[in-house]
Tab-separated table of C-alpha atoms in Angstrom:
chain	number	residue	atom	x	y	z
S	17	MET	CA	-4.412	10.952	31.853
S	18	LYS	CA	-3.212	13.481	34.452
S	19	THR	CA	-3.774	16.386	32.062
S	20	TYR	CA	-7.243	15.073	31.235
S	21	GLN	CA	-8.130	14.754	34.929
S	22	LYS	CA	-6.931	18.322	35.560
S	23	ASP	CA	-9.038	19.594	32.656
S	24	ILE	CA	-12.150	17.808	33.942
S	25	ALA	CA	-11.502	19.119	37.465
S	26	PHE	CA	-11.294	22.666	36.078
S	27	LEU	CA	-14.578	22.316	34.185
S	28	GLU	CA	-16.316	20.831	37.227
S	29	SER	CA	-14.957	23.682	39.366
S	30	LEU	CA	-17.037	26.175	37.368
S	31	ALA	CA	-19.866	25.149	39.702
S	32	ASN	CA	-18.308	27.186	42.526
S	33	LEU	CA	-18.526	30.480	40.622
S	34	PRO	CA	-21.346	32.815	41.717
S	35	GLN	CA	-24.073	31.973	39.192
S	36	LYS	CA	-27.732	30.990	39.016
S	37	ASN	CA	-28.466	27.254	38.774
S	38	TYR	CA	-30.609	26.098	35.826
S	39	LEU	CA	-31.839	23.068	37.786
S	40	LEU	CA	-33.469	25.192	40.492
S	41	GLY	CA	-36.358	26.202	38.234
S	42	LEU	CA	-36.062	29.994	38.398
S	43	LYS	CA	-38.959	32.105	37.130
S	44	ASP	CA	-36.774	34.191	34.817
S	45	ARG	CA	-34.471	31.766	33.035
S	46	SER	CA	-33.472	34.050	30.140
S	47	ILE	CA	-30.161	34.738	31.925
S	48	PHE	CA	-28.784	31.339	30.915
S	49	LEU	CA	-28.898	31.994	27.166
S	50	ILE	CA	-27.785	35.606	27.598
S	51	ARG	CA	-24.616	34.616	29.440
S	52	LEU	CA	-23.799	31.873	26.901
S	53	LYS	CA	-24.390	34.211	23.926
S	54	ASN	CA	-22.089	36.759	25.540
S	55	PHE	CA	-19.421	34.131	26.074
S	56	LEU	CA	-19.617	32.761	22.518
S	57	THR	CA	-18.903	36.230	21.093
S	58	LEU	CA	-15.480	35.954	22.750
S	59	VAL	CA	-14.644	32.688	20.948
S	60	GLY	CA	-15.806	33.739	17.478
S	61	ASN	CA	-19.451	32.570	17.540
S	62	PRO	CA	-18.781	29.054	16.193
S	63	GLN	CA	-22.533	28.314	16.305
S	64	ASN	CA	-23.046	30.669	13.350
S	65	LYS	CA	-20.765	28.615	11.095
S	66	LEU	CA	-22.390	25.177	11.434
S	67	LYS	CA	-25.515	23.374	10.152
S	68	PHE	CA	-27.738	22.015	12.934
S	69	ILE	CA	-30.368	19.402	13.639
S	70	HIS	CA	-31.863	20.258	17.053
S	71	ILE	CA	-33.689	17.557	19.032
S	72	ALA	CA	-35.769	17.903	22.210
S	73	GLY	CA	-38.252	15.613	23.972
S	74	THR	CA	-38.963	13.877	27.269
S	75	SER	CA	-37.522	10.547	26.150
S	76	GLY	CA	-35.933	9.083	23.045
S	77	LYS	CA	-33.568	11.985	22.319
S	78	GLY	CA	-30.412	9.920	22.774
S	79	SER	CA	-31.661	7.073	20.585
S	80	THR	CA	-32.771	9.471	17.849
S	81	VAL	CA	-29.491	11.406	17.917
S	82	GLY	CA	-27.478	8.167	17.936
S	83	ILE	CA	-29.163	6.465	14.979
S	84	LEU	CA	-29.235	9.740	13.012
S	85	ARG	CA	-25.494	10.190	13.515
S	86	GLU	CA	-24.753	6.589	12.456
S	87	LEU	CA	-26.944	6.770	9.347
S	88	MET	CA	-25.585	10.165	8.269
S	89	ALA	CA	-22.013	8.967	8.776
S	90	ASN	CA	-22.891	5.995	6.571
S	91	ALA	CA	-23.808	8.530	3.881
S	92	ARG	CA	-20.154	9.697	4.008
S	93	LEU	CA	-20.884	12.819	6.046
S	94	LYS	CA	-18.867	14.175	8.968
S	95	VAL	CA	-21.432	14.484	11.761
S	96	GLY	CA	-20.896	15.993	15.189
S	97	SER	CA	-23.224	15.206	18.074
S	98	TYR	CA	-23.665	16.787	21.487
S	99	THR	CA	-25.495	14.724	24.118
S	100	SER	CA	-26.015	14.586	27.872
S	101	PRO	CA	-25.612	13.269	30.445
S	102	PHE	CA	-22.549	11.060	30.042
S	103	ALA	CA	-22.357	7.540	31.435
S	104	THR	CA	-18.705	6.865	32.224
S	105	THR	CA	-16.551	9.752	31.007
S	106	SER	CA	-17.235	13.377	30.096
S	107	LEU	CA	-15.804	12.866	26.605
S	108	GLU	CA	-19.009	11.009	25.637
S	109	LYS	CA	-20.812	14.363	25.401
S	110	ILE	CA	-18.919	15.374	22.257
S	111	GLN	CA	-18.602	13.019	19.313
S	112	ILE	CA	-17.856	13.081	15.572
S	113	ASN	CA	-19.138	10.003	13.752
S	114	GLN	CA	-17.941	7.005	15.827
S	115	ASN	CA	-15.202	8.815	17.765
S	116	LEU	CA	-15.334	10.838	20.979
S	117	ILE	CA	-13.399	14.065	21.318
S	118	SER	CA	-9.816	13.248	22.353
S	119	PRO	CA	-8.286	14.493	25.629
S	120	LYS	CA	-5.678	16.265	23.461
S	121	ASP	CA	-8.310	18.214	21.492
S	122	LEU	CA	-10.227	18.959	24.691
S	123	HIS	CA	-7.064	20.344	26.318
S	124	GLN	CA	-6.154	22.443	23.284
S	125	ILE	CA	-9.605	24.066	23.072
S	126	LEU	CA	-9.741	24.596	26.830
S	127	GLU	CA	-6.292	26.242	27.024
S	128	GLN	CA	-6.384	28.251	23.795
S	129	LYS	CA	-10.041	29.286	23.661
S	130	ILE	CA	-12.164	28.645	26.751
S	131	LYS	CA	-9.876	29.789	29.590
S	132	PRO	CA	-8.744	33.044	27.892
S	133	ALA	CA	-12.381	33.843	27.044
S	134	LEU	CA	-13.500	33.148	30.626
S	135	ASN	CA	-10.866	35.586	31.911
S	136	LYS	CA	-11.995	38.310	29.460
S	137	TYR	CA	-15.663	37.639	30.190
S	138	ILE	CA	-15.393	38.583	33.866
S	139	LEU	CA	-14.424	42.196	33.098
S	140	LYS	CA	-16.309	42.623	29.812
S	141	PHE	CA	-19.817	41.461	30.788
S	142	PRO	CA	-21.934	42.245	33.866
S	143	THR	CA	-23.744	38.903	33.477
S	144	GLU	CA	-22.567	35.952	35.545
S	145	PRO	CA	-20.091	33.436	34.014
S	146	ILE	CA	-21.129	30.284	32.155
S	147	SER	CA	-21.846	26.950	33.828
S	148	TYR	CA	-20.264	23.510	33.447
S	149	PHE	CA	-22.919	22.449	30.900
S	150	GLU	CA	-22.554	25.666	28.909
S	151	ALA	CA	-18.752	25.375	28.876
S	152	TRP	CA	-18.984	21.843	27.453
S	153	LEU	CA	-21.360	23.040	24.753
S	154	ALA	CA	-18.951	25.850	23.825
S	155	ILE	CA	-16.120	23.297	23.606
S	156	GLY	CA	-18.278	21.106	21.373
S	157	LEU	CA	-19.186	23.961	19.028
S	158	LEU	CA	-15.524	24.972	18.681
S	159	TYR	CA	-14.525	21.340	18.077
S	160	TYR	CA	-17.155	20.811	15.362
S	161	GLN	CA	-16.112	24.032	13.646
S	162	GLN	CA	-12.433	23.089	13.874
S	163	ALA	CA	-13.180	19.635	12.387
S	164	GLU	CA	-15.320	21.181	9.606
S	165	CYS	CA	-18.359	18.998	10.310
S	166	ASN	CA	-20.998	18.809	7.582
S	167	TRP	CA	-23.745	18.574	10.222
S	168	VAL	CA	-24.127	18.876	13.990
S	169	ILE	CA	-26.926	17.161	15.934
S	170	LEU	CA	-27.698	18.868	19.245
S	171	GLU	CA	-29.650	17.140	21.997
S	172	THR	CA	-31.243	19.515	24.491
S	173	GLY	CA	-30.179	19.051	28.092
S	174	LEU	CA	-33.488	20.013	29.717
S	175	GLY	CA	-36.548	21.577	28.131
S	176	GLY	CA	-36.021	23.738	25.068
S	177	THR	CA	-36.701	27.465	25.317
S	178	HIS	CA	-33.983	28.268	27.859
S	179	ASP	CA	-31.731	25.253	27.317
S	180	ALA	CA	-28.122	26.128	26.461
S	181	THR	CA	-28.373	24.347	23.097
S	182	ASN	CA	-31.053	26.884	22.088
S	183	VAL	CA	-28.272	29.417	21.601
S	184	ILE	CA	-28.302	28.395	17.920
S	185	THR	CA	-30.404	30.657	15.709
S	186	HIS	CA	-30.852	28.879	12.357
S	187	PRO	CA	-31.281	25.102	12.725
S	188	LYS	CA	-32.234	23.354	9.490
S	189	ILE	CA	-34.271	20.726	11.368
S	190	THR	CA	-35.992	20.937	14.757
S	191	ALA	CA	-37.601	17.836	16.241
S	192	ILE	CA	-39.397	16.804	19.425
S	193	THR	CA	-39.548	13.085	20.176
S	194	ASN	CA	-42.456	13.127	22.636
S	195	ILE	CA	-43.876	14.957	25.642
S	196	GLY	CA	-44.063	13.350	29.086
S	197	LEU	CA	-44.018	14.475	32.716
S	198	ASP	CA	-40.417	14.918	33.828
S	199	HIS	CA	-38.523	17.857	35.404
S	200	THR	CA	-41.953	19.330	36.192
S	201	HIS	CA	-40.545	21.663	38.892
S	202	ILE	CA	-38.713	23.491	36.088
S	203	LEU	CA	-40.793	22.996	32.934
S	204	GLY	CA	-44.308	22.966	34.395
S	205	HIS	CA	-46.702	20.426	35.868
S	206	THR	CA	-48.753	19.761	32.730
S	207	LYS	CA	-47.867	18.301	29.345
S	208	LYS	CA	-49.157	21.500	27.740
S	209	LYS	CA	-46.647	23.659	29.636
S	210	ILE	CA	-43.826	21.213	28.936
S	211	ALA	CA	-44.719	21.167	25.215
S	212	GLN	CA	-44.683	24.970	25.112
S	213	ASP	CA	-41.237	25.042	26.707
S	214	LYS	CA	-39.770	22.418	24.375
S	215	ALA	CA	-41.346	24.107	21.326
S	216	GLY	CA	-38.971	26.995	22.011
S	217	ILE	CA	-36.389	25.233	19.823
S	218	ILE	CA	-38.550	25.823	16.711
S	219	LYS	CA	-36.970	28.619	14.657
S	220	LYS	CA	-37.819	30.620	11.558
S	221	GLY	CA	-37.151	28.650	8.373
S	222	SER	CA	-36.622	25.316	10.141
S	223	ARG	CA	-38.558	22.178	9.331
S	224	PHE	CA	-40.201	20.657	12.388
S	225	LEU	CA	-40.945	16.970	13.010
S	226	THR	CA	-42.405	15.110	16.001
S	227	THR	CA	-43.575	11.620	16.965
S	228	GLU	CA	-46.008	13.079	19.526
S	229	LYS	CA	-49.552	11.789	18.921
S	230	SER	CA	-51.664	13.985	21.246
S	231	PRO	CA	-53.923	16.301	19.159
S	232	LYS	CA	-53.755	18.993	21.872
S	233	LEU	CA	-49.952	18.990	21.885
S	234	ILE	CA	-49.708	18.821	18.093
S	235	SER	CA	-51.937	21.912	17.895
S	236	ILE	CA	-49.412	23.720	20.134
S	237	PHE	CA	-46.554	22.721	17.824
S	238	LYS	CA	-48.505	23.750	14.709
S	239	SER	CA	-49.312	27.114	16.274
S	240	VAL	CA	-45.635	27.736	17.103
S	241	THR	CA	-44.406	26.668	13.645
S	242	LYS	CA	-46.909	29.047	12.031
S	243	LYS	CA	-45.923	31.904	14.333
S	244	LYS	CA	-42.192	31.291	13.783
S	245	LYS	CA	-42.598	30.779	10.003
S	246	ALA	CA	-41.260	27.241	10.240
S	247	LYS	CA	-42.672	24.226	8.387
S	248	PHE	CA	-44.555	21.430	10.172
S	249	ILE	CA	-43.676	18.097	8.530
S	250	VAL	CA	-46.165	15.227	8.839
S	251	LEU	CA	-44.247	11.979	9.388
S	252	LYS	CA	-44.367	9.188	6.837
S	253	ASN	CA	-44.188	5.575	8.016
S	254	LEU	CA	-40.651	4.820	6.841
S	255	THR	CA	-39.926	1.929	9.231
S	256	ARG	CA	-42.130	-0.541	7.323
S	257	GLN	CA	-39.353	-1.349	4.886
S	258	TYR	CA	-36.867	-2.197	7.666
S	259	ASP	CA	-36.529	-4.740	10.456
S	260	GLY	CA	-36.077	-2.900	13.776
S	261	GLY	CA	-33.339	-5.273	14.951
S	262	THR	CA	-32.705	-5.745	18.669
S	263	TYR	CA	-32.608	-2.077	19.619
S	264	PHE	CA	-35.614	-0.717	17.730
S	265	SER	CA	-37.931	-3.545	18.755
S	266	THR	CA	-40.259	-1.617	21.101
S	267	PRO	CA	-43.046	0.778	20.008
S	268	ARG	CA	-41.194	3.770	21.499
S	269	GLN	CA	-37.930	2.925	19.763
S	270	LYS	CA	-39.697	2.302	16.442
S	271	ASN	CA	-41.063	5.851	16.735
S	272	ASN	CA	-37.539	7.170	17.348
S	273	LEU	CA	-36.211	5.285	14.321
S	274	ASN	CA	-39.068	6.586	12.179
S	275	LEU	CA	-38.317	10.147	13.282
S	276	ALA	CA	-34.661	9.749	12.277
S	277	LEU	CA	-35.591	8.241	8.901
S	278	ASN	CA	-37.992	11.131	8.250
S	279	VAL	CA	-35.270	13.672	9.037
S	280	LEU	CA	-33.031	11.989	6.450
S	281	ASP	CA	-35.911	11.946	3.974
S	282	VAL	CA	-36.506	15.693	4.402
S	283	LEU	CA	-32.780	16.425	3.981
S	284	LYS	CA	-32.523	13.996	1.035
S	285	ILE	CA	-29.630	12.171	2.712
S	286	LYS	CA	-29.308	8.574	1.550
S	287	PRO	CA	-27.216	6.200	3.714
S	288	ARG	CA	-25.723	3.224	1.868
S	289	GLN	CA	-26.513	0.464	4.414
S	290	VAL	CA	-29.592	1.423	6.426
S	291	GLN	CA	-30.564	-2.104	7.522
S	292	LYS	CA	-26.999	-2.966	8.555
S	293	ILE	CA	-26.745	0.215	10.656
S	294	ILE	CA	-30.088	-0.563	12.343
S	295	ASN	CA	-29.068	-4.181	13.034
S	296	ASN	CA	-25.738	-3.190	14.612
S	297	PHE	CA	-26.983	-0.150	16.525
S	298	GLN	CA	-26.270	0.052	20.243
S	299	LEU	CA	-26.278	2.921	22.696
S	300	ILE	CA	-24.417	3.216	25.955
S	301	CYS	CA	-26.646	2.484	28.990
S	302	ARG	CA	-29.837	2.327	26.938
S	303	GLN	CA	-31.215	-1.170	26.434
S	304	GLU	CA	-27.547	-2.157	26.504
S	305	ILE	CA	-26.888	-5.894	26.626
S	306	ILE	CA	-23.427	-5.825	28.162
S	307	GLN	CA	-23.100	-9.555	28.986
S	308	LYS	CA	-24.717	-12.939	28.413
S	309	ASN	CA	-24.892	-15.963	30.776
S	310	PRO	CA	-26.185	-14.429	32.935
S	311	LEU	CA	-27.754	-11.772	30.755
S	312	VAL	CA	-26.941	-8.255	32.016
S	313	ILE	CA	-28.816	-5.208	30.720
S	314	LEU	CA	-27.956	-1.590	31.520
S	315	ASP	CA	-30.629	1.073	31.063
S	316	GLY	CA	-30.622	4.498	32.702
S	317	ALA	CA	-34.436	4.831	32.544
S	318	HIS	CA	-35.708	7.144	35.290
S	319	ASN	CA	-39.076	8.563	34.180
S	320	PRO	CA	-42.399	6.814	33.377
S	321	ASP	CA	-41.932	7.019	29.583
S	322	LYS	CA	-38.430	5.569	29.649
S	323	LEU	CA	-39.400	2.866	32.154
S	324	SER	CA	-42.422	1.835	30.067
S	325	ASN	CA	-40.132	1.367	27.089
S	326	LEU	CA	-37.695	-0.625	29.236
S	327	VAL	CA	-40.489	-2.917	30.471
S	328	ASN	CA	-41.437	-3.628	26.841
S	329	PHE	CA	-37.807	-4.384	26.003
S	330	ILE	CA	-37.339	-6.717	28.997
S	331	LYS	CA	-40.491	-8.652	28.104
S	332	GLN	CA	-38.853	-9.559	24.789
S	333	GLN	CA	-35.853	-11.193	26.499
S	334	LYS	CA	-35.546	-14.856	27.488
S	335	TYR	CA	-34.607	-15.524	31.114
S	336	LYS	CA	-35.755	-17.416	34.225
S	337	LYS	CA	-35.340	-14.993	37.151
S	338	LEU	CA	-34.853	-11.231	37.091
S	339	HIS	CA	-32.419	-9.570	39.511
S	340	LEU	CA	-33.197	-5.836	39.703
S	341	ILE	CA	-30.451	-3.425	40.781
S	342	ILE	CA	-32.005	0.018	41.065
S	343	GLY	CA	-30.962	3.446	42.330
S	344	LEU	CA	-32.939	6.639	41.827
S	345	ALA	CA	-32.366	10.366	42.204
S	346	GLU	CA	-34.024	12.203	45.091
S	347	ASN	CA	-36.092	14.428	42.754
S	348	LYS	CA	-37.716	11.520	40.882
S	349	ASP	CA	-41.120	9.971	41.607
S	350	CYS	CA	-39.635	6.838	43.166
S	351	ARG	CA	-42.981	5.201	43.943
S	352	GLN	CA	-44.136	5.438	40.325
S	353	ALA	CA	-40.774	4.183	39.067
S	354	LEU	CA	-40.915	1.157	41.367
S	355	LYS	CA	-44.535	0.447	40.385
S	356	LYS	CA	-43.464	0.305	36.731
S	357	ILE	CA	-40.456	-1.971	37.013
S	358	LEU	CA	-40.801	-3.980	40.252
S	359	PRO	CA	-43.510	-6.409	39.022
S	360	LEU	CA	-40.910	-7.901	36.639
S	361	ALA	CA	-38.382	-8.648	39.393
S	362	ASP	CA	-37.703	-11.796	41.432
S	363	TYR	CA	-34.859	-10.304	43.509
S	364	LEU	CA	-34.319	-6.660	44.441
S	365	TYR	CA	-31.047	-4.856	45.202
S	366	LEU	CA	-31.579	-1.240	46.291
S	367	THR	CA	-28.562	1.038	45.936
S	368	ARG	CA	-27.466	4.539	44.944
S	369	PHE	CA	-25.237	6.274	42.399
S	370	LEU	CA	-21.921	7.808	43.501
S	371	VAL	CA	-22.056	11.153	41.654
S	372	ILE	CA	-21.750	13.889	44.285
S	373	GLN	CA	-23.415	16.678	42.254
S	374	ARG	CA	-26.897	15.101	42.542
S	375	LYS	CA	-28.788	13.855	45.589
S	376	THR	CA	-29.704	10.177	45.580
S	377	ALA	CA	-33.021	8.858	46.892
S	378	ALA	CA	-32.955	7.709	50.527
S	379	LEU	CA	-32.568	3.920	50.638
S	380	ARG	CA	-34.823	3.586	53.685
S	381	LYS	CA	-37.617	5.361	51.795
S	382	LEU	CA	-37.011	3.228	48.681
S	383	TYR	CA	-37.162	0.100	50.817
S	384	GLN	CA	-40.456	1.126	52.436
S	385	GLN	CA	-42.016	1.982	49.074
S	386	SER	CA	-40.825	-1.252	47.469
S	387	ARG	CA	-42.318	-3.337	50.322
S	388	ARG	CA	-45.760	-1.870	49.591
S	389	ILE	CA	-45.493	-3.025	45.968
S	390	SER	CA	-43.746	-6.391	46.278
S	391	LYS	CA	-42.500	-8.771	48.966
S	392	ILE	CA	-39.676	-10.286	46.884
S	393	PRO	CA	-36.261	-10.773	48.587
S	394	CYS	CA	-34.609	-7.376	48.981
S	395	GLN	CA	-31.113	-6.209	49.978
S	396	LEU	CA	-29.733	-2.679	50.523
S	397	PHE	CA	-26.246	-1.502	49.502
S	398	LEU	CA	-24.727	1.964	49.854
S	399	ASP	CA	-21.968	0.756	47.514
S	400	PRO	CA	-23.457	-0.075	44.074
S	401	HIS	CA	-20.498	-2.318	43.261
S	402	GLN	CA	-21.433	-4.520	46.228
S	403	ALA	CA	-24.990	-4.686	44.877
S	404	LEU	CA	-23.603	-5.966	41.574
S	405	GLU	CA	-21.438	-8.553	43.372
S	406	ALA	CA	-24.475	-9.761	45.339
S	407	ALA	CA	-26.538	-10.098	42.162
S	408	PHE	CA	-23.776	-12.089	40.463
S	409	ALA	CA	-23.520	-14.362	43.503
S	410	GLN	CA	-27.266	-15.036	43.434
S	411	ALA	CA	-27.911	-15.198	39.676
S	412	ARG	CA	-27.780	-18.370	37.614
S	413	GLN	CA	-26.596	-18.546	33.999
S	414	SER	CA	-30.196	-18.454	32.737
S	415	ASP	CA	-31.135	-15.359	34.786
S	416	LEU	CA	-31.194	-11.657	33.907
S	417	ILE	CA	-29.539	-8.866	35.908
S	418	LEU	CA	-31.137	-5.491	35.149
S	419	ILE	CA	-29.404	-2.294	36.291
S	420	THR	CA	-31.625	0.781	36.007
S	421	GLY	CA	-33.136	3.893	37.618
S	422	SER	CA	-30.373	6.350	36.826
S	423	PHE	CA	-27.888	7.050	34.060
S	424	PHE	CA	-25.344	7.792	36.791
S	425	LEU	CA	-25.820	4.338	38.338
S	426	THR	CA	-25.637	2.419	35.054
S	427	GLY	CA	-22.608	4.453	33.970
S	428	GLU	CA	-20.823	3.735	37.253
S	429	LEU	CA	-21.423	-0.028	37.127
S	430	ARG	CA	-20.619	-0.211	33.400
S	431	LYS	CA	-16.974	0.271	34.403
S	432	TYR	CA	-17.024	-3.378	35.532
S	433	TRP	CA	-17.041	-4.331	31.829
S	434	ILE	CA	-15.602	-1.286	30.037
S	435	THR	CA	-13.332	1.008	32.045
S	436	GLU	CA	-13.010	4.756	31.734
S	437	GLU	CA	-9.344	4.231	30.824
S	438	TYR	CA	-10.334	2.023	27.872
S	439	ILE	CA	-12.817	4.627	26.583
S	440	ILE	CA	-10.318	7.487	26.904
S	441	LYS	CA	-7.552	5.510	25.180
S	442	ASN	CA	-9.709	4.235	22.292
S	443	LEU	CA	-12.213	7.144	22.074
S	444	LYS	CA	-14.980	4.549	21.738
S	445	THR	CA	-17.658	3.485	24.218
S	446	PHE	CA	-17.904	-0.128	22.985
S	447	LYS	CA	-15.345	-2.908	22.589
C-alpha cells in the first residue's frame, strides 16, 4: 500500500510542472496532443499496436463503455478500457475485463517506462511535459499492449478533438453518445460547437455511430465522416429483443445499450449471454443501489442530461421519503441542477466533495438557491460524512437516500460501504 501511495503521489505531483492546463479552455489547444505524441515516441508508441473503440459524448460514455466491455468479455475477448474520472481509487481508470490494473503492474510501468521517458523528454523536446491525465493514459496504453488485449475501449475525458485519447490514429469504431451543454467554457456555448469538437474523434476508415437525434447535429457528423472518409452507420433498434433490467430502464440508458449492441453488430462480435450480462450490469456511482432498507443510491450526475436520466431512474424506485445529499462543483450551473433534482426531495443535506484539485460550490450560495426552489428541511455540512450520518439518523427503513451532484462526492461517500483498501486488494469495485 505504501508503494502504491507513493506512485499516486508522484503522478499527482505532475500538476506542479510548468505546463498549460487543459481545463482552462485555451484558444490553441493543439499543444496537448503534441506533447503526448512526443512522449509516446519515447515509450514505443503502444497506441499503434492496439485495436480501438473510441467513445465521446456529453453523457452516457461510462455506461456505454461498461456494457460494451462486459459483453465483449463474454464473447471470450480480452478487453481493456480507459475511463475517467475515478470514484474511489485511481486504479479504476484502467481495467481489463472485470479487473482493475494492479498496484504491482502500475509500479512496474511507472518505474520502467514512464519515469525514464519523462526524464528523457525534458531534454529531447521543447514542448512542455505531459499532465496527470496524459500520464495515466500512457500507462493504460502500455498496460493493454503488455497484456495483449484484443480490443481497447477509450472514453474521452473532455470533448474530442484535443482530448488526450485522440492521440490514437486508426480507431476501428468511433461513437458519440449524445450532445448536451457541459464544459461550455472549453468546448463552446452551443450544441453545434460542442458537436464539432467531439466529432474530432472521427478518423479515416473508422465506422461512426451515434444516438444523437438532432437533425442539425447529425448533419455535422455526416459532413465530418464524409470529409474524413469514415462510414456513418445508422443505428438499428437492437434493444427490442432484450429486457433492459434495472440499469437500462430509462430512455437514456436504453439508448446507451442500443449503441453498444450496434457496435457489436458492426464488429460481428457475438456474446454468449447478452440478457444475463444486461440483468447483472452495474456501474460504480451511476444509478448504483449500494444498500437497501433504507434504499441508498449513488449517482455522480452533474449536468442537465445526466440529472434528467437520474430523475427518471428515481421515479421508478419505491420509497416514502427522499433524503437528498448533494454537492456540486463551482463551475457547474448549480441553480439548474437544483431545479432538476430538488422537486423529488423531502429532506435536503447540502455538502461538498473533499478533492482538493477542484473547487466546490459555495454552500451559502447553494443554500440560497435551494430556498428559492423549495422550502423543505435543509441542513449544511462541510464534512460530507456528517451529511451521510445525518441522513441515516433521519431516514426510515422505507425511505431513499440519494447522493448526487458530483462523481467526487459519491466516490468519497461510497467508502462507507466499499473501502479503497478493499478495491486495491481485490482489484474489483463491487463486493
